[in-house]
Short mmCIF file of C-alpha atoms in Angstrom, two decimals:
data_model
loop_
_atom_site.label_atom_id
_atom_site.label_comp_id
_atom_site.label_asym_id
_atom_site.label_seq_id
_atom_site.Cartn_x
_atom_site.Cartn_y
_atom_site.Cartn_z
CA UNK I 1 -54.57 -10.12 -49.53
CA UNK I 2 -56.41 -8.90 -52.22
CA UNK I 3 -55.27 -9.37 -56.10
CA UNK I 4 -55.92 -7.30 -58.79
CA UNK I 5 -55.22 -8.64 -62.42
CA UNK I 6 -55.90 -7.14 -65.73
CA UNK I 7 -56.42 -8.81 -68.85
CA UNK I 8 -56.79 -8.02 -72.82
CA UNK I 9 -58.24 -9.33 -75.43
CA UNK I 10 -56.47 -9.64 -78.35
CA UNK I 11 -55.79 -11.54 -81.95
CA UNK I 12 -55.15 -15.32 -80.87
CA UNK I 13 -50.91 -15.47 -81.23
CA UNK I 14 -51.13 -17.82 -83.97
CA UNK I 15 -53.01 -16.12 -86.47
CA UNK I 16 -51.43 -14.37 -89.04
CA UNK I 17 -52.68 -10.72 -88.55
CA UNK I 18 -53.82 -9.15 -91.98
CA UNK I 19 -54.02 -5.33 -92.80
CA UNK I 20 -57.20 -3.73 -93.92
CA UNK I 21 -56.84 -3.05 -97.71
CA UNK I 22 -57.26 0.32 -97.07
CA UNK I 23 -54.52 0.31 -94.69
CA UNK I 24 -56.42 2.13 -91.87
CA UNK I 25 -55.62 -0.91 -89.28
CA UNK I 26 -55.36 -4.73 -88.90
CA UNK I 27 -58.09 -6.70 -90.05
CA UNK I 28 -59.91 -8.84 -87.37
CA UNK I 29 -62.88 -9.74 -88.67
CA UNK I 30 -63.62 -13.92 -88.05
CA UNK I 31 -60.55 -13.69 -86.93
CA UNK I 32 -59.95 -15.99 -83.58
CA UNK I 33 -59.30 -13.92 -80.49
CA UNK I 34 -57.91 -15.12 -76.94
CA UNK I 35 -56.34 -13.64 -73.93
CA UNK I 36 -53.21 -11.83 -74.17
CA UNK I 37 -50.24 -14.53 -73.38
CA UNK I 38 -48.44 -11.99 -71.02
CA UNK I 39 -52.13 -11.52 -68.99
CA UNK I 40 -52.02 -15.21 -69.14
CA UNK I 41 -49.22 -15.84 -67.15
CA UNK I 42 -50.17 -12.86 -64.40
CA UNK I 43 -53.43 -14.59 -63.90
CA UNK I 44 -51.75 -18.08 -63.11
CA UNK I 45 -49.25 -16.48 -60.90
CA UNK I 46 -51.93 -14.80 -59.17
CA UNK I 47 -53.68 -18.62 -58.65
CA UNK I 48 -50.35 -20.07 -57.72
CA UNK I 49 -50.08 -17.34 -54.77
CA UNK I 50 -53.90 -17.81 -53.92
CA UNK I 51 -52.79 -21.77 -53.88
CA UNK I 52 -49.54 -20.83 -51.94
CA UNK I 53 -52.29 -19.83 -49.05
CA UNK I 54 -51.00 -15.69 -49.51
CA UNK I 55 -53.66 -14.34 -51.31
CA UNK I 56 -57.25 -14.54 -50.57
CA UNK I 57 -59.20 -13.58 -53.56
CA UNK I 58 -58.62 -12.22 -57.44
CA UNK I 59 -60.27 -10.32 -59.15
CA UNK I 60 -60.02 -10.05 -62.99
CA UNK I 61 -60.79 -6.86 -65.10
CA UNK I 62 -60.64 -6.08 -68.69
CA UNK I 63 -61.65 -3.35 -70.78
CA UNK I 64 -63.32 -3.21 -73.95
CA UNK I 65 -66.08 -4.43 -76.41
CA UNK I 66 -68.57 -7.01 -74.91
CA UNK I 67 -66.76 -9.81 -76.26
CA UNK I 68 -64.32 -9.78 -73.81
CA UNK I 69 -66.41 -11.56 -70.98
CA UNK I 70 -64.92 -14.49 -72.47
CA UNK I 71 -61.67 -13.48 -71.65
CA UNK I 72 -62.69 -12.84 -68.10
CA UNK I 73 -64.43 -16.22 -68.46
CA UNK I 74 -61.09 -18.03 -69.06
CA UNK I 75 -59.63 -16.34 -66.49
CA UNK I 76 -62.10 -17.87 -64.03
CA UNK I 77 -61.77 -20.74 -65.49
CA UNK I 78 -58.20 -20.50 -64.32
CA UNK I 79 -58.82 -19.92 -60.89
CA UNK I 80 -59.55 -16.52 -60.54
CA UNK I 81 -62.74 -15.26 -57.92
CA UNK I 82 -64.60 -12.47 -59.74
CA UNK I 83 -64.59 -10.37 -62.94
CA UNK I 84 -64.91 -6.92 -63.91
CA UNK I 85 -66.05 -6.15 -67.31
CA UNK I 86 -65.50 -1.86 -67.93
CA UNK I 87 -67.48 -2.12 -71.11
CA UNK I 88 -66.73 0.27 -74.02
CA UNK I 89 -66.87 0.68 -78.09
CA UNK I 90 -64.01 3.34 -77.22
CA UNK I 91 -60.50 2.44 -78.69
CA UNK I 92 -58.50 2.53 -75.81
CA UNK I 93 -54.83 3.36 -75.42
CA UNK I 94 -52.80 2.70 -72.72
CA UNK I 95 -53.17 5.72 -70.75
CA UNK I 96 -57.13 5.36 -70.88
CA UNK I 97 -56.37 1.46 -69.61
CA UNK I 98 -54.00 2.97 -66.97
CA UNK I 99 -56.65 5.78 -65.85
CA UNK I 100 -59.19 2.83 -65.61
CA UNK I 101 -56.93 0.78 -63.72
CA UNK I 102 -56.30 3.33 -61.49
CA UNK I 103 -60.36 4.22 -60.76
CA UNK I 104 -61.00 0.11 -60.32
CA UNK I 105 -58.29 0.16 -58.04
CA UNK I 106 -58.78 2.71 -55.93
CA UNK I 107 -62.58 1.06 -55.40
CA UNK I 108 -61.45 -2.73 -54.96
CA UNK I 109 -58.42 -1.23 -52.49
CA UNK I 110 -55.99 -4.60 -53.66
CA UNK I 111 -52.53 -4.80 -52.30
CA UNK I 112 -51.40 -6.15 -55.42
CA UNK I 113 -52.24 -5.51 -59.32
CA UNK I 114 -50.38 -7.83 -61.33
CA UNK I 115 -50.66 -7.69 -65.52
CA UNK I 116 -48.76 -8.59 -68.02
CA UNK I 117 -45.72 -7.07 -69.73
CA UNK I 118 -46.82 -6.06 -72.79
CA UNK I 119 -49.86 -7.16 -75.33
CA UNK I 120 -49.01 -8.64 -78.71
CA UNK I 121 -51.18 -6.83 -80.60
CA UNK I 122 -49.60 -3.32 -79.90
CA UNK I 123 -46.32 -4.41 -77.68
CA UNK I 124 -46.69 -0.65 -76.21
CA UNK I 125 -44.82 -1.99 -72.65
CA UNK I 126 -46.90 1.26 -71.07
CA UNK I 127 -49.40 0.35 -69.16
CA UNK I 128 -48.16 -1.34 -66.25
CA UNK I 129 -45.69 1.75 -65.19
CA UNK I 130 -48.13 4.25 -66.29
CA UNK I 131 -50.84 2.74 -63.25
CA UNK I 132 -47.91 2.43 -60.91
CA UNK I 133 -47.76 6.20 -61.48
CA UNK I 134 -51.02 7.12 -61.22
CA UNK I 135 -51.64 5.08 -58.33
CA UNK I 136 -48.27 6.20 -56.74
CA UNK I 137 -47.47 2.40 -55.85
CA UNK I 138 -44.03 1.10 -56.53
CA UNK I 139 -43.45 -1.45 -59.64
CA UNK I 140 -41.73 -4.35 -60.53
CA UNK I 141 -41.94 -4.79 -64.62
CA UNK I 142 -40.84 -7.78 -66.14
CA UNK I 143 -40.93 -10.04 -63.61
CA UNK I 144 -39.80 -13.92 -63.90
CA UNK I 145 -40.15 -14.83 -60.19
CA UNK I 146 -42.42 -13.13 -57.41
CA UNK I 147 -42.57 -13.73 -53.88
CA UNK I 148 -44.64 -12.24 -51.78
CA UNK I 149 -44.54 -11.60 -47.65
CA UNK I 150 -47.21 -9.95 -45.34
CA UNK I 151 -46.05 -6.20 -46.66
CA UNK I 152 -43.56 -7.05 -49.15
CA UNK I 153 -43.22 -8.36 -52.35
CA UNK I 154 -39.58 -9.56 -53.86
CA UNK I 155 -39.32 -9.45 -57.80
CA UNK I 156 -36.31 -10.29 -59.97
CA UNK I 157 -36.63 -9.17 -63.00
CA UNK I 158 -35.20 -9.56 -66.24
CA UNK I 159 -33.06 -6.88 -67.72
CA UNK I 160 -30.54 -6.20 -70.49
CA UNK I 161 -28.12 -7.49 -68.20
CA UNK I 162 -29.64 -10.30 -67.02
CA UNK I 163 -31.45 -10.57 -63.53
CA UNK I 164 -32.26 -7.50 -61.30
CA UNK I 165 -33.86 -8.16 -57.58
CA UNK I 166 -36.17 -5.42 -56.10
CA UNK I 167 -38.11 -5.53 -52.88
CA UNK I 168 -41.08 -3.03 -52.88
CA UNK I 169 -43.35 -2.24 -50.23
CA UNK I 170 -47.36 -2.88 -50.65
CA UNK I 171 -49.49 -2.01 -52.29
CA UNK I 172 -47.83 -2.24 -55.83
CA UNK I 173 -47.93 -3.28 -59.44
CA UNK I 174 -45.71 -6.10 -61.22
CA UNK I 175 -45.65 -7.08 -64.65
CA UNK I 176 -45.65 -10.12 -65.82
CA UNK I 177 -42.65 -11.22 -68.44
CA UNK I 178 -42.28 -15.11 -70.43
CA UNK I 179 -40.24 -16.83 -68.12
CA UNK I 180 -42.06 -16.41 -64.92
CA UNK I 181 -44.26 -19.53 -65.14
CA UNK I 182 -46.16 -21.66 -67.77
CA UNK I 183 -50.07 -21.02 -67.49
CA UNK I 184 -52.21 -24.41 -67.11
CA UNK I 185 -54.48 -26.37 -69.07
CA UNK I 186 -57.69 -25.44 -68.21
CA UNK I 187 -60.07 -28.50 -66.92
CA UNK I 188 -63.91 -28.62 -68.64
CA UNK I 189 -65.12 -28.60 -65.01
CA UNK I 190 -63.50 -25.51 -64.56
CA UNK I 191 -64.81 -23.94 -67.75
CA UNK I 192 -68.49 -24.94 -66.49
CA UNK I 193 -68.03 -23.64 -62.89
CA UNK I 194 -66.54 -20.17 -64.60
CA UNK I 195 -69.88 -19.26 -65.76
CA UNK I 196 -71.44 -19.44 -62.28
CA UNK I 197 -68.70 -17.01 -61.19
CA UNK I 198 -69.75 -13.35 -60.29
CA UNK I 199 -68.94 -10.88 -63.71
CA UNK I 200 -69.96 -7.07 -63.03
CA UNK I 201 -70.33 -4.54 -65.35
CA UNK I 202 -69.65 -0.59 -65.87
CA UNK I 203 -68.35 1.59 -68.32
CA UNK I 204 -65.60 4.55 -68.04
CA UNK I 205 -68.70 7.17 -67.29
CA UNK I 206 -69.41 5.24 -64.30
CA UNK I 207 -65.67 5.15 -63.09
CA UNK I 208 -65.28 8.69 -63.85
CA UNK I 209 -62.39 8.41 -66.83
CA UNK I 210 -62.39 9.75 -70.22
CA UNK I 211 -61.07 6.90 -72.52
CA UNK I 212 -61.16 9.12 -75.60
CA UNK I 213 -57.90 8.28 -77.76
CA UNK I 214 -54.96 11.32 -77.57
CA UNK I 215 -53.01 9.29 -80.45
CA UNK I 216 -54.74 9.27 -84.36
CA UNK I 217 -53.45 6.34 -86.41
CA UNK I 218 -52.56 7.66 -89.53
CA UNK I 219 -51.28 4.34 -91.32
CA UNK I 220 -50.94 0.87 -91.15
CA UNK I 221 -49.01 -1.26 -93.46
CA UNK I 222 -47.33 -4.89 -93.47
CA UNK I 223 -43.43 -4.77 -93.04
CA UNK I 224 -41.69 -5.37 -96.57
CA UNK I 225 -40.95 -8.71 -97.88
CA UNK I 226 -37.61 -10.17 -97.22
CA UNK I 227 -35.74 -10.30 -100.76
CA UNK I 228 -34.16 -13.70 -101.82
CA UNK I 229 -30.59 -14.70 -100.30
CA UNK I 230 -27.74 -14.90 -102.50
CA UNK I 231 -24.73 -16.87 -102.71
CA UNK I 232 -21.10 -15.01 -103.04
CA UNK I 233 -17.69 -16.44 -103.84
CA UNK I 234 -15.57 -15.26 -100.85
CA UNK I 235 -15.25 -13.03 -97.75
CA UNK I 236 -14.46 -10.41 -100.08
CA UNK I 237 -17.32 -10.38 -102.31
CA UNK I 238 -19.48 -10.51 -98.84
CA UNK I 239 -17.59 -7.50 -97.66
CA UNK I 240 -17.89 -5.84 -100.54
CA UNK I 241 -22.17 -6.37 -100.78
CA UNK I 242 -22.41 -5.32 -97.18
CA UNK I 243 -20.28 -2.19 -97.69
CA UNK I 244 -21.95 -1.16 -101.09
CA UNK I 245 -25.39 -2.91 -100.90
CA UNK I 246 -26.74 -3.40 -97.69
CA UNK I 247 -24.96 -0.24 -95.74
CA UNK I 248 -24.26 -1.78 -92.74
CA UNK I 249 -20.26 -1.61 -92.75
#
């Protein structure tokens, strides 16, 4: 079984993201970048079923500026076979991602394309069920256990509610959520080895997919500070502030 298993590069999670001063987006220059945490965890469940002896090669892909073959790179690093790099300048939103998804899929024919949830830098939650769609394969978001059989694949997923089981038939798309495993440290030998790893190239001309944006950004701006906590006398008085201050009774 083959594995599909996309990955992003975005603004490393513990870096305070900044706003351009002229508020047209967030400021990333020098800023440190790394793989998307969600993508993270899809690529080491991917190794763990590869390990598990039911899958028989991954393949990364990411989309994006050049910079991103060190994503990819980590991802090898991690245990993954071969890399895809679909190479453009292009902001792209998720339906572009989806529509390349889609034309990478239908030419590496996987039985499985696993990614994660959401990424941190826009927490859209759209891609995943958007390729599903376009593919016509059935999906499993949020996923926090998988287990895959010869034609089957069994997700639980985590909902309002708490836990919701699906069984879907292959070929079909899961997303990744926190709680389905913890990714592993990644071994110096492994980094080294990663760079003798197979990494292609194209661009969305060659798949046959106009990435141009459909949404404009119009604004970008910092949520407001968080004024000062007070101290009241009684219930009363906090009734009272809540009622006449905050509006929320």
């Amino acid at each position: 079984m083959k594995v599909l298993v996309a990955v992003k590069r975005v603004v490393d999670y513990n870096v305070k993201v900044r706003v351009k001063a002229d508020g047209s987006d967030v400021d990333i220059a020098n800023v440190k970048m790394s793989m998307n945490p969600f993508d993270e965890i899809a690529v080491e469940e991917a190794v763990r079923l590869k390990e598990a002896g039911k899958v028989s090669e991954i393949v990364v892909v990411s989309m994006g500026v050049k910079q991103c073959e060190e994503t990819l790179r980590t991802a090898l690093a991690m245990g993954a076979d071969r890399a895809i790099l679909v190479e453009t300048d292009t902001e792209l939103q998720p339906l572009a991602v989806a529509k390349l998804l889609k034309a990478v899929a239908d030419k590496e024919q996987p039985q499985l394309v696993i990614l994660g949830k959401q990424a941190i830098d826009d927490d859209a939650n759209q891609t995943g069920q958007m390729t599903a769609a376009l593919l016509g394969w059935a999906q499993g978001t949020f996923a926090s256990k998988v287990d895959v059989a010869a034609e089957t694949v069994e997700v639980i997923r985590e909902i309002d509610g708490g836990l919701e089981t699906v069984k879907l038939r292959l070929p079909a798309v899961v997303t990744a959520d926190l709680r389905l495993n913890e990714p592993r440290f990644i071994k110096l030998p492994n980094i080294m080895a990663a760079k003798k790893k197979p990494l292609d190239k194209t661009t969305p001309a060659d798949l046959g997919v106009d990435a141009a944006p459909r949404l404009k950004t119009l604004k970008v701006a910092e949520p407001a500070k968080r004024s000062a906590g007070i101290k009241v006398a009684n219930a009363a008085e906090l009734v009272a502030k809540l009622k006449n201050e905050a509006k929320v009774l």
